[in-house]
Short mmCIF file of C-alpha atoms and ligand atoms in Angstrom, two decimals:
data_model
loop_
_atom_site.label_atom_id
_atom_site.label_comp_id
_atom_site.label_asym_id
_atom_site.label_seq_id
_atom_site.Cartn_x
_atom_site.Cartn_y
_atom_site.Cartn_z
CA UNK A 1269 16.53 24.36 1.26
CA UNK A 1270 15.48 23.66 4.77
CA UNK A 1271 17.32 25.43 7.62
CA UNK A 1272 20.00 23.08 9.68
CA UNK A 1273 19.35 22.92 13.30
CA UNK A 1274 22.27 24.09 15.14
CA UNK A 1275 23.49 21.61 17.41
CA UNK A 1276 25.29 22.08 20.60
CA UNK A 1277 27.27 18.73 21.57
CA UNK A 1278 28.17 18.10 25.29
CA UNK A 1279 30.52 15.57 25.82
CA UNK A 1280 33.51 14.71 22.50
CA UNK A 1281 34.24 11.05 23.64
CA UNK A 1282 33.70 7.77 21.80
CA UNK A 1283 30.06 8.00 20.78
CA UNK A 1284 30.27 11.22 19.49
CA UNK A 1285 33.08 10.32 17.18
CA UNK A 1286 29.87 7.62 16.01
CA UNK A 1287 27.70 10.35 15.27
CA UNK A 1288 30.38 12.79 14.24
CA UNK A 1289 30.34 11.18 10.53
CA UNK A 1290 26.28 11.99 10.88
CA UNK A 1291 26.62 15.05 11.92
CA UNK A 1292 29.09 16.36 9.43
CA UNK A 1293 27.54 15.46 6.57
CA UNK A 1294 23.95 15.74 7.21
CA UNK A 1295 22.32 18.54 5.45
CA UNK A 1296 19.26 19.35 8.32
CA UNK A 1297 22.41 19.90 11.13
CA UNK A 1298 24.84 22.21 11.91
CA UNK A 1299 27.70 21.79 14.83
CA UNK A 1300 27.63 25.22 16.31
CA UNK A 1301 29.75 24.14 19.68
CA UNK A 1302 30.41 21.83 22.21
CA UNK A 1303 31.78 21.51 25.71
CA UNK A 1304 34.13 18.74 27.02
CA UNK A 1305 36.70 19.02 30.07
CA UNK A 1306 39.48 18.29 27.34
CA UNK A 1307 41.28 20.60 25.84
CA UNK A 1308 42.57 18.93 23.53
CA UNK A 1309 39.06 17.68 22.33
CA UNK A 1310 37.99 21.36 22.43
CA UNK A 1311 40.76 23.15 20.31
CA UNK A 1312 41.00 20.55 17.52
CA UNK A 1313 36.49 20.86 17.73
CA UNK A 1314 37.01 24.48 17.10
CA UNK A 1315 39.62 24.38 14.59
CA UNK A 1316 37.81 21.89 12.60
CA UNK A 1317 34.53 23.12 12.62
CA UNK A 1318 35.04 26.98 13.32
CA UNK A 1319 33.07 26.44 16.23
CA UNK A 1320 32.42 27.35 19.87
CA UNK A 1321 34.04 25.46 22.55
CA UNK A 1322 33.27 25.64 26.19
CA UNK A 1323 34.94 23.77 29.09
CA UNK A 1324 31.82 23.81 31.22
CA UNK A 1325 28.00 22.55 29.76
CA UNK A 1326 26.35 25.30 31.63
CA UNK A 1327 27.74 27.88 28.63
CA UNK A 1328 27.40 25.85 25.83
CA UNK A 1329 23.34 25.42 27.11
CA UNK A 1330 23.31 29.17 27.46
CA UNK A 1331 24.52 29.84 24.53
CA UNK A 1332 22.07 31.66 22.36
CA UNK A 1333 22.92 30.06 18.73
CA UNK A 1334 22.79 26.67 20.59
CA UNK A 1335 18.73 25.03 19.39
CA UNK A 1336 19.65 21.49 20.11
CA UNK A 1337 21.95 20.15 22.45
CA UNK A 1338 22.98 16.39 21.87
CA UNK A 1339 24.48 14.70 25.52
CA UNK A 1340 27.15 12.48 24.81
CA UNK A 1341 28.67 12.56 28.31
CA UNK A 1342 28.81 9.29 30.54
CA UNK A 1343 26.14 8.46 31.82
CA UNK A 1344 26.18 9.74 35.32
CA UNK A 1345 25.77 13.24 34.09
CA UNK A 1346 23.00 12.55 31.41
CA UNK A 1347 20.39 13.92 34.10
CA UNK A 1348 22.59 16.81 34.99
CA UNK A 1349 23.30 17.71 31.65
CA UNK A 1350 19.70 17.18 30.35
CA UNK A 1351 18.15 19.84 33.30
CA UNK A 1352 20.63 22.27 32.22
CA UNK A 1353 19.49 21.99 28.54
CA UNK A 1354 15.33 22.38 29.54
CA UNK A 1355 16.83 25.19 31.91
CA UNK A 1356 17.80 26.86 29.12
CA UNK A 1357 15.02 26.09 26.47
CA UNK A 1358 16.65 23.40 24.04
CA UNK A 1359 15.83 20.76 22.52
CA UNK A 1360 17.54 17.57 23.53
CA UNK A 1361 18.97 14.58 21.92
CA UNK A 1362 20.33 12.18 24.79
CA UNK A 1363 22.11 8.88 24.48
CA UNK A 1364 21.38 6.17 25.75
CA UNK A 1365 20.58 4.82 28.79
CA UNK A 1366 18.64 7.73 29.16
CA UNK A 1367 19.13 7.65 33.03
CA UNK A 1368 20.73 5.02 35.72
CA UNK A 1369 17.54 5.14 37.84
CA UNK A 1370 13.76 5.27 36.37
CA UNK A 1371 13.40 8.11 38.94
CA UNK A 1372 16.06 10.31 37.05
CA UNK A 1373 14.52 9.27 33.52
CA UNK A 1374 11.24 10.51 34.85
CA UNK A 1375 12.51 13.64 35.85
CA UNK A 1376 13.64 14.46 32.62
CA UNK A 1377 10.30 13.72 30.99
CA UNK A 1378 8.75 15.98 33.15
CA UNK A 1379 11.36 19.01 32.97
CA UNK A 1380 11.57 18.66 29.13
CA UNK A 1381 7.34 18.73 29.13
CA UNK A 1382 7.68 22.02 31.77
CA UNK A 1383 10.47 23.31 28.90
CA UNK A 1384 7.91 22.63 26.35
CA UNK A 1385 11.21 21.33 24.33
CA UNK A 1386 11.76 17.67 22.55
CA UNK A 1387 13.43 15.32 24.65
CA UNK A 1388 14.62 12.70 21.87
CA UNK A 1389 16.72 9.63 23.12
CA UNK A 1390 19.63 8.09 20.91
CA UNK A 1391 21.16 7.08 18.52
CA UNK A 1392 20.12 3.74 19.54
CA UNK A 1393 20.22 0.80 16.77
CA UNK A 1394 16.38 1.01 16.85
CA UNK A 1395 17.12 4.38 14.67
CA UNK A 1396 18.88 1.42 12.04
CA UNK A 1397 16.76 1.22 8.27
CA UNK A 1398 16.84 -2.21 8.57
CA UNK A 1399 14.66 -2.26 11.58
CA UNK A 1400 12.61 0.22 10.54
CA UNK A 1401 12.09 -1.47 7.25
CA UNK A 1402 11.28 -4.78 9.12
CA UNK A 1403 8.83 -3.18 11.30
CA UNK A 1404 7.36 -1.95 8.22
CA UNK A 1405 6.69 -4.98 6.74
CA UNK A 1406 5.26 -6.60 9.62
CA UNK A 1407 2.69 -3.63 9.48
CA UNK A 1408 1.36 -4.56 6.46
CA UNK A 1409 0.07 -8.19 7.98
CA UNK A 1410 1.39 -9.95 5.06
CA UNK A 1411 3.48 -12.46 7.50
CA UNK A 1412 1.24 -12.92 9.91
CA UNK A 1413 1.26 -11.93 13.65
CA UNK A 1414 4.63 -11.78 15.57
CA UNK A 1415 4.95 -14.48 17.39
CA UNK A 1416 8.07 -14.70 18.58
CA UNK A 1417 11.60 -12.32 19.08
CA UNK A 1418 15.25 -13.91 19.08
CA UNK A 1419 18.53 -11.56 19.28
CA UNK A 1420 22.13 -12.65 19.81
CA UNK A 1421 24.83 -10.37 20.05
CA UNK A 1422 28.70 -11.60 21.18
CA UNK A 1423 30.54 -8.68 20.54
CA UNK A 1424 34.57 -7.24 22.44
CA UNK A 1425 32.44 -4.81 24.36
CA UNK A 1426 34.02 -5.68 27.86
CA UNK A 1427 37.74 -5.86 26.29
CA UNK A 1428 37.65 -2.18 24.68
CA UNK A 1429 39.44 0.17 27.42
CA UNK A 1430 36.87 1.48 29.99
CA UNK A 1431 37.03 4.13 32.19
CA UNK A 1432 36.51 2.78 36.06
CA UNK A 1433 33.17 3.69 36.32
CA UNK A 1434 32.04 1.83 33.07
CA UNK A 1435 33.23 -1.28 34.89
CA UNK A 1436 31.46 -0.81 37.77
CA UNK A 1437 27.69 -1.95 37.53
CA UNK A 1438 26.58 0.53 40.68
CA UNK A 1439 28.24 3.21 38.35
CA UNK A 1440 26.18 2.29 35.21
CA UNK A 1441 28.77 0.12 34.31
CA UNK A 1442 28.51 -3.23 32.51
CA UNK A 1443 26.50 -4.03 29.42
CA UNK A 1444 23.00 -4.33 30.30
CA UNK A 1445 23.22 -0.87 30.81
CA UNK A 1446 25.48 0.27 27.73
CA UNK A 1447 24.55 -2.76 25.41
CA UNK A 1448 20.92 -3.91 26.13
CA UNK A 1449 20.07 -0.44 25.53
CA UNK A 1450 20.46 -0.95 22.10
CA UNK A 1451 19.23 -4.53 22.19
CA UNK A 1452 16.01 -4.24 24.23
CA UNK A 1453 15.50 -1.13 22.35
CA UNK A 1454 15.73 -3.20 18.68
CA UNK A 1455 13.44 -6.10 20.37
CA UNK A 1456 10.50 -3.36 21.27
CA UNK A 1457 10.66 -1.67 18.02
CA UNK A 1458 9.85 -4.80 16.26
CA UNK A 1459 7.06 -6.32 19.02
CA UNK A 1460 3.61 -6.49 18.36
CA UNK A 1461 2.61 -5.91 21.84
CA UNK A 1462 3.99 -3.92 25.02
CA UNK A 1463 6.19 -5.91 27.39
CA UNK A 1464 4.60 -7.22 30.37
CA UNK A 1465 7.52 -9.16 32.11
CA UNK A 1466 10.84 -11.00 32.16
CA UNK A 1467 13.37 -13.36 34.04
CA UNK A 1468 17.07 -12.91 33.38
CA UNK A 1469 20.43 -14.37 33.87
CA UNK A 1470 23.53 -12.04 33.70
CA UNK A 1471 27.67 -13.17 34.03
CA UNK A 1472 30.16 -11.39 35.23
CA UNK A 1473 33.29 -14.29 35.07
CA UNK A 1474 36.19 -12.61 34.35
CA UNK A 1475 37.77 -10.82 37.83
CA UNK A 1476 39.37 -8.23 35.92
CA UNK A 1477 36.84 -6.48 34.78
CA UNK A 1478 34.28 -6.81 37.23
CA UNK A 1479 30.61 -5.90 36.07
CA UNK A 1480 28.45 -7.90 33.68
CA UNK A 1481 30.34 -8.66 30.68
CA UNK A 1482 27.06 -11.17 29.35
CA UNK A 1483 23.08 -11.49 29.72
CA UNK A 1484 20.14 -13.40 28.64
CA UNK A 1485 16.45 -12.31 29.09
CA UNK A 1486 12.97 -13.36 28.19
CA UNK A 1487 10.71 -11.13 27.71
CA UNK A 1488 6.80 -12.07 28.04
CA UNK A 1489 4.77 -9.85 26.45
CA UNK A 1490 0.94 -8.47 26.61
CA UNK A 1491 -0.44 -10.35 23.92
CA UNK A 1492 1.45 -13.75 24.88
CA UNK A 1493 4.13 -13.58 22.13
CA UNK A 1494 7.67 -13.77 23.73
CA UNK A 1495 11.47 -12.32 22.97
CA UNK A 1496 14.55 -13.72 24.04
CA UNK A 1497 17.71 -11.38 23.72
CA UNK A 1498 21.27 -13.02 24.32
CA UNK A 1499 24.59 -10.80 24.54
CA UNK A 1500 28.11 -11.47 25.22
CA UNK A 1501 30.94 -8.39 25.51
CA UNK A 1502 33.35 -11.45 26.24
CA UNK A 1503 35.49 -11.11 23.38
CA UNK A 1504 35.58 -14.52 22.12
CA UNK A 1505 32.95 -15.71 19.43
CA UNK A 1506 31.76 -12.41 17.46
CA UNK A 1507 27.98 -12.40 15.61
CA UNK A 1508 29.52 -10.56 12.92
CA UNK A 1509 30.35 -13.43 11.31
CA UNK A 1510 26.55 -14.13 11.00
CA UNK A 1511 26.65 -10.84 9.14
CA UNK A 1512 28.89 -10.87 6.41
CA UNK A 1513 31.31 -9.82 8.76
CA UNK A 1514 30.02 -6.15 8.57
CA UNK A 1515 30.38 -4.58 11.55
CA UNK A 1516 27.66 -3.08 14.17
CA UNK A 1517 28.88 0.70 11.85
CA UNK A 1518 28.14 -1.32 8.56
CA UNK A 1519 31.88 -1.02 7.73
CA UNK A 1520 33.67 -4.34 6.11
CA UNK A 1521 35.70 -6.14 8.72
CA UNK A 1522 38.66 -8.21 8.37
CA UNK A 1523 36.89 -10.86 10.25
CA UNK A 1524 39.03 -13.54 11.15
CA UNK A 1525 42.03 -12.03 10.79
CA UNK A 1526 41.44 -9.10 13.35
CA UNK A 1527 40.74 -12.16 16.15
CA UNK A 1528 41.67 -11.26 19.54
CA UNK A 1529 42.82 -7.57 18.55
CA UNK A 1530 40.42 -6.37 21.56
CA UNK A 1531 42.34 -8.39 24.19
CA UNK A 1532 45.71 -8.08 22.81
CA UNK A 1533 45.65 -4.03 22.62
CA UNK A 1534 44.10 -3.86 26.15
CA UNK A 1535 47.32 -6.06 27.43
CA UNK A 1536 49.52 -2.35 26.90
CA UNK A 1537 47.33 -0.82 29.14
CA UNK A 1538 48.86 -1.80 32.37
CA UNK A 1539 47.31 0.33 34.92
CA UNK A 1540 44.09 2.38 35.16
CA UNK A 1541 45.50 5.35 34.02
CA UNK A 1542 47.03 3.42 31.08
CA UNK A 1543 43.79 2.55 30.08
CA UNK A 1544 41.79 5.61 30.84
CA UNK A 1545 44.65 7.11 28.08
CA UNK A 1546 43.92 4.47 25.61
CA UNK A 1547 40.08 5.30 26.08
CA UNK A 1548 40.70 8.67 25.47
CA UNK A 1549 42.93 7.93 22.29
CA UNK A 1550 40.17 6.26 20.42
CA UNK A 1551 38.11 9.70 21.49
CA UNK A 1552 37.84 12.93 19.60
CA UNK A 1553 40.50 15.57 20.27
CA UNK A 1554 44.00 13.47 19.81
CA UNK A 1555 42.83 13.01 16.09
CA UNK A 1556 40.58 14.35 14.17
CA UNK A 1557 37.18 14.06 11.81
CA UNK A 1558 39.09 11.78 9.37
CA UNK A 1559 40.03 9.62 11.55
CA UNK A 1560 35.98 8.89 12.37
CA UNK A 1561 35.39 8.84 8.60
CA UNK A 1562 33.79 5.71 7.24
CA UNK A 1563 35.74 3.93 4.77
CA UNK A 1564 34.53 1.91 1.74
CA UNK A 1565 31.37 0.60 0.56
CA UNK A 1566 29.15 1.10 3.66
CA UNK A 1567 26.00 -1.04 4.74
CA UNK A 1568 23.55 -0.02 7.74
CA UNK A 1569 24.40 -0.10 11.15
CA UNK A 1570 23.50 -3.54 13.01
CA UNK A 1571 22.97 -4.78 16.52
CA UNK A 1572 23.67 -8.48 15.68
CA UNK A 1573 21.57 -11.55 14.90
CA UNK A 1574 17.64 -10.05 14.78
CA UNK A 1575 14.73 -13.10 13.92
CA UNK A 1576 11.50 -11.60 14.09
CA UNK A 1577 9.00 -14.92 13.69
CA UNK A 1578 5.82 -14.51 12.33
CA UNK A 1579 3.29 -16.77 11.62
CA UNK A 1580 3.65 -17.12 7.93
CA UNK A 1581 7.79 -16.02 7.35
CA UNK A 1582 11.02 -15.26 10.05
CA UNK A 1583 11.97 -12.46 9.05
CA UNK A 1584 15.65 -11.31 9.55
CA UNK A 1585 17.08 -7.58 9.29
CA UNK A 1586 20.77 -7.25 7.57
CA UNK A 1587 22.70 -4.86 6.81
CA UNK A 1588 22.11 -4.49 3.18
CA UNK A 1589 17.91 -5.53 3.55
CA UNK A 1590 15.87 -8.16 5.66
CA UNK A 1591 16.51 -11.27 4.46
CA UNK A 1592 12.51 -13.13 4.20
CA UNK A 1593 12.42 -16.82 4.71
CA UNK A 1594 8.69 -17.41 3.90
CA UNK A 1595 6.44 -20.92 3.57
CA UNK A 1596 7.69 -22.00 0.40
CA UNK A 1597 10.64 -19.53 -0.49
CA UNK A 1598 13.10 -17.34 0.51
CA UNK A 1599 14.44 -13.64 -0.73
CA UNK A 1600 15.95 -10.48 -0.01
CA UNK A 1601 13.80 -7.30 0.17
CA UNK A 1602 17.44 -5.13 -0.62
CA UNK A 1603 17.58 -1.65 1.08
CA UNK A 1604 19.63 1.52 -0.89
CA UNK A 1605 23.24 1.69 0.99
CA UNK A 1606 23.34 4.46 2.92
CA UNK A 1607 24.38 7.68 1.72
CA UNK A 1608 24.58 9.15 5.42
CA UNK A 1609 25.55 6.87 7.94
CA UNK A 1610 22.78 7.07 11.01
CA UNK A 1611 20.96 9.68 9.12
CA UNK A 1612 17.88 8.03 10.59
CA UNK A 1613 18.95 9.87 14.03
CA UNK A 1614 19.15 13.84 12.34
CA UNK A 1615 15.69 12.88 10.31
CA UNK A 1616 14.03 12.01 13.40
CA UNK A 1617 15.06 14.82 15.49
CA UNK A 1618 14.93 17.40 12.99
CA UNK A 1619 11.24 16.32 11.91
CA UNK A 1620 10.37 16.35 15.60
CA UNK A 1621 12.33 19.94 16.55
CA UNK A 1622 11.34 21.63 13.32
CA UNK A 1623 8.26 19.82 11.64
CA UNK A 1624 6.73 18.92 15.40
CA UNK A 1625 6.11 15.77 14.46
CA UNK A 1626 6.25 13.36 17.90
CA UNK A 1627 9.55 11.11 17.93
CA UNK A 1628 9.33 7.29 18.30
CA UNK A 1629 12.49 7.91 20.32
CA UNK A 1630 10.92 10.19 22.88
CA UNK A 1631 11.47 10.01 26.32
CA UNK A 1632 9.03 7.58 27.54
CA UNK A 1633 10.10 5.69 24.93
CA UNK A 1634 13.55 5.82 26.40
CA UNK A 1635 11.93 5.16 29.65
CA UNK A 1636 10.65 2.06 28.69
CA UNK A 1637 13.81 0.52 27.51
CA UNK A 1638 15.61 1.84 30.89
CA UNK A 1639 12.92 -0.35 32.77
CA UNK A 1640 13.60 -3.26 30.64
CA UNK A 1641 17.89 -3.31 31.34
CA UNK A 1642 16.72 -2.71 35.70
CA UNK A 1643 14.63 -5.41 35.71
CA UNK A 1644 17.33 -7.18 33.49
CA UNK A 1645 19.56 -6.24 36.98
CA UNK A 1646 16.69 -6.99 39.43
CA UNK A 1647 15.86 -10.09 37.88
CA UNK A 1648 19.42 -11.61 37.97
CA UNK A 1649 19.85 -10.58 41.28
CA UNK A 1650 16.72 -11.82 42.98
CA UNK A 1651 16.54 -14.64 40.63
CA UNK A 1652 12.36 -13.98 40.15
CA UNK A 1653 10.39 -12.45 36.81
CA UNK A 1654 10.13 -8.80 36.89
CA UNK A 1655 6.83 -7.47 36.28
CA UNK A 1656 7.26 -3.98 33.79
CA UNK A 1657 4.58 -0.67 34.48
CA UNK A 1658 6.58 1.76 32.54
CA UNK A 1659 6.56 0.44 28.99
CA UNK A 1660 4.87 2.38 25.88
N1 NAD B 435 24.85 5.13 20.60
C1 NAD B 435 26.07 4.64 20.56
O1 NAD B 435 26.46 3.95 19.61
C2 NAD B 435 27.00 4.91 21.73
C3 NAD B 435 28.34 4.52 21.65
C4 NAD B 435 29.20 4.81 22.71
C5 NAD B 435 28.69 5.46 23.83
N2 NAD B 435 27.35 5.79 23.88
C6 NAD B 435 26.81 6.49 25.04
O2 NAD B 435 27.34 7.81 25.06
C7 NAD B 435 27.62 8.23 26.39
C8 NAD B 435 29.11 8.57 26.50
O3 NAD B 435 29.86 7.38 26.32
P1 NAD B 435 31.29 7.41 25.62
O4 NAD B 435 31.65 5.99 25.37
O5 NAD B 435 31.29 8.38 24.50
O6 NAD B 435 32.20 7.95 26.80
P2 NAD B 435 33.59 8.66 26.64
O7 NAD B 435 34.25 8.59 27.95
O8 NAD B 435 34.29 8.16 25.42
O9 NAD B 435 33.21 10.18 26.31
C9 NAD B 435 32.59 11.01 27.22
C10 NAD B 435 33.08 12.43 26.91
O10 NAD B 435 32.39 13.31 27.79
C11 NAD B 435 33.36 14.18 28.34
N3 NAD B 435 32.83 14.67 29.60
C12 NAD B 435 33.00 14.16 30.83
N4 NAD B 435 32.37 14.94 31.73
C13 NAD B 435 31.79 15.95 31.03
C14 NAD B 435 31.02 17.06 31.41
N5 NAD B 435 30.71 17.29 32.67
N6 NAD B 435 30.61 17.91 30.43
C15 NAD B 435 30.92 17.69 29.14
N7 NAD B 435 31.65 16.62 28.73
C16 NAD B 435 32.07 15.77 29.67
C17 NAD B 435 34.63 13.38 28.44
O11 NAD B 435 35.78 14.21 28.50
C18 NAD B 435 34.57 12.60 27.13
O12 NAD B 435 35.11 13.32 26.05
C19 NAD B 435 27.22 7.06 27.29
O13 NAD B 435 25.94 7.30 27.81
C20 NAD B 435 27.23 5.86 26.35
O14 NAD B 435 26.31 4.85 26.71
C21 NAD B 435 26.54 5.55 22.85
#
């Protein structure tokens, strides 16, 4: 059996317990340590996974059994955080955004190609089977060209509790930088051409939480077929319903009966603090790995309503298959379940750290979808198109 790669995590908060499930069941990694400025988070890490904890990243990077180091921290320190990993010689695995500026996201590019180490970012839904299967099949020509991209995605993203900063657009706050990440980064996985420009609307309506809570962009690209990429963190209707109310994890939801949970939890929250201890709650350290566990009969991960329309079929990714809807007929091409949820993310950074095998998910690749969610900004701002130089 192939050796695991042994994975140093920086940062225990909410989208590490995502990958946590991954992580602790995938055979190609191994949790070795991790560093967070919580205690709590690090004593219940090292008790669980007889593993080192450090309150400061610097140690964890310098730590010799550390290979890989996944950053999970918010994103104001993802440029930090990824320096100190090339400083040290590891591979990297950073979420996303990559950066808040394209300047940062270059400069990690350039120290991770000085490091001669991977610079991987995600997860990201574009790691999702479903998409990959879709992109798949629009390789093999059978539909046609691509002629056209839709995604919708009305989610509670705005109504979860946030720490200040992650309502605060100037502090990477706001969901065209936490949520169009994933979006823009499903949208270029399935394009047949690069993106050339856009023009986009955002909303930011609700005074209480003041950053974009909603966006819609089109997206022009080179070879004159378009996209068109709707979300909504505003609590109210939710695109699960479009998928057999699985959620965006590929867990069964209650659906209608969990309506307005988001809102009504957040109303016991009554001060920032309140809410910054709510956030941290829902993070790892208070509980532990079975709380992250994911229940039931699973499906694949999602990022909402996907119609990829070629010339000769639309062609829609689910979370059990993508769902063809061809000239005369329609069918499902069915995918396994998953055995490992977002196994996609180890098997891509394991083949690139281990088998050197370049990553869709590299850096520029992370670069390009950072572009996209600025000009998303810029456009909305300015109110003109955006023309893109950065994309891949
Ligand atoms: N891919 C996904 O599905 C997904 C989901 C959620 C978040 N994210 C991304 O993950 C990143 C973190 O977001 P989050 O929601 O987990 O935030 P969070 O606040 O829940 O967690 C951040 C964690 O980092 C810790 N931290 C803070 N400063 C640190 C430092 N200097 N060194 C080490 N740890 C530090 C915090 O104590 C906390 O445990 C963001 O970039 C976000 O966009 C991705």
């Amino acid at each position: 059996m192939s050796e695991p790669l042994k994975l140093g995590i920086i940062g225990l908060g909410r989208a590490f317990t995502l990958m946590l499930p991954t992580f602790a069941s995938h055979p190609l990694v191994k949790m070795v340590a991790a560093s967070d400025p919580r205690v709590d988070a690090r004593e219940r890490f090292a008790s669980e996974f007889g593993a080192k904890v450090f309150e400061e990243a610097q140690a964890l990077c310098a730590d010799s059994d550390v290979e890989t180091v996944y950053v999970a921290s918010p994103h104001q320190f993802h440029v930090d955080h990824v320096k100190l990993a090339a400083r040290y010689g590891k591979h990297i695995l950073i979420e996303k955004p990559m950066a808040l500026t394209l300047a940062e996201g270059k400069e990690m590019i350039e120290v991770a190609a000085k490091a001669n180490i991977k610079l991987l970012v995600g997860h990201s839904h574009s790691y999702d089977l479903p998409y990959l299967r879709t992109r798949e099949m629009i390789g093999t020509g059978a539909y046609g060209r691509v002629r056209m991209i839709s995604a919708l995605n009305f989610t509670d993203f705005l109504y979860r509790p946030r720490r200040p900063e992650e309502l605060d657009t100037s502090a990477g706050g706001g969901v065209v930088f936490s949520q169009a990440a994933h979006q823009v980064d499903v949208v270029r996985l399935l394009s047949p051409s690069t993106a050339k420009s856009l023009r986009a609307f955002t909303a930011n309506w609700d005074a209480s939480r003041p950053t974009e809570g909603a966006y819609t962009a089109q997206i022009g690209l080179e070879d004159g077929s378009f996209a068109s990429l709707t979300y909504s963190g505003y609590a109210h209707f939710d695109t699960d319903e479009f998928m057999g109310w699985r959620g965006e994890l590929g867990q069964m939801r209650e659906g209608e009966i969990s309506y307005g949970r988001a809102r009504q939890g957040l109303r016991n929250a009554r001060t920032v603090a309140g809410e910054i201890e709510m956030k941290n709650r829902r993070a790892y350290g208070p509980t532990g790995r079975d709380a992250f566990r994911v229940e039931g009969d699973l499906a694949h991960n999602h990022f909402g309503l996907v119609i990829v329309s070629c010339e000769r079929a639309d062609l829609r990714p689910l979370p059990h298959g993508i769902a063809v809807y061809g000239d005369e007929k329609r069918h499902l091409e069915e995918l396994p379940s998953p055995k490992i949820p977002r196994a996609e993310v180890v098997d891509e950074l394991y083949d690139a750290v281990v088998r050197n095998r370049p990553p869709l998910h590299s850096g520029e690749w992370g670069l390009a979808t950072l572009e996209i969610c600025l000009a998303i900004l810029e456009s909305a701002k300015n109110g003109r198109e955006i023309g893109l130089t950065c994309q891949v």
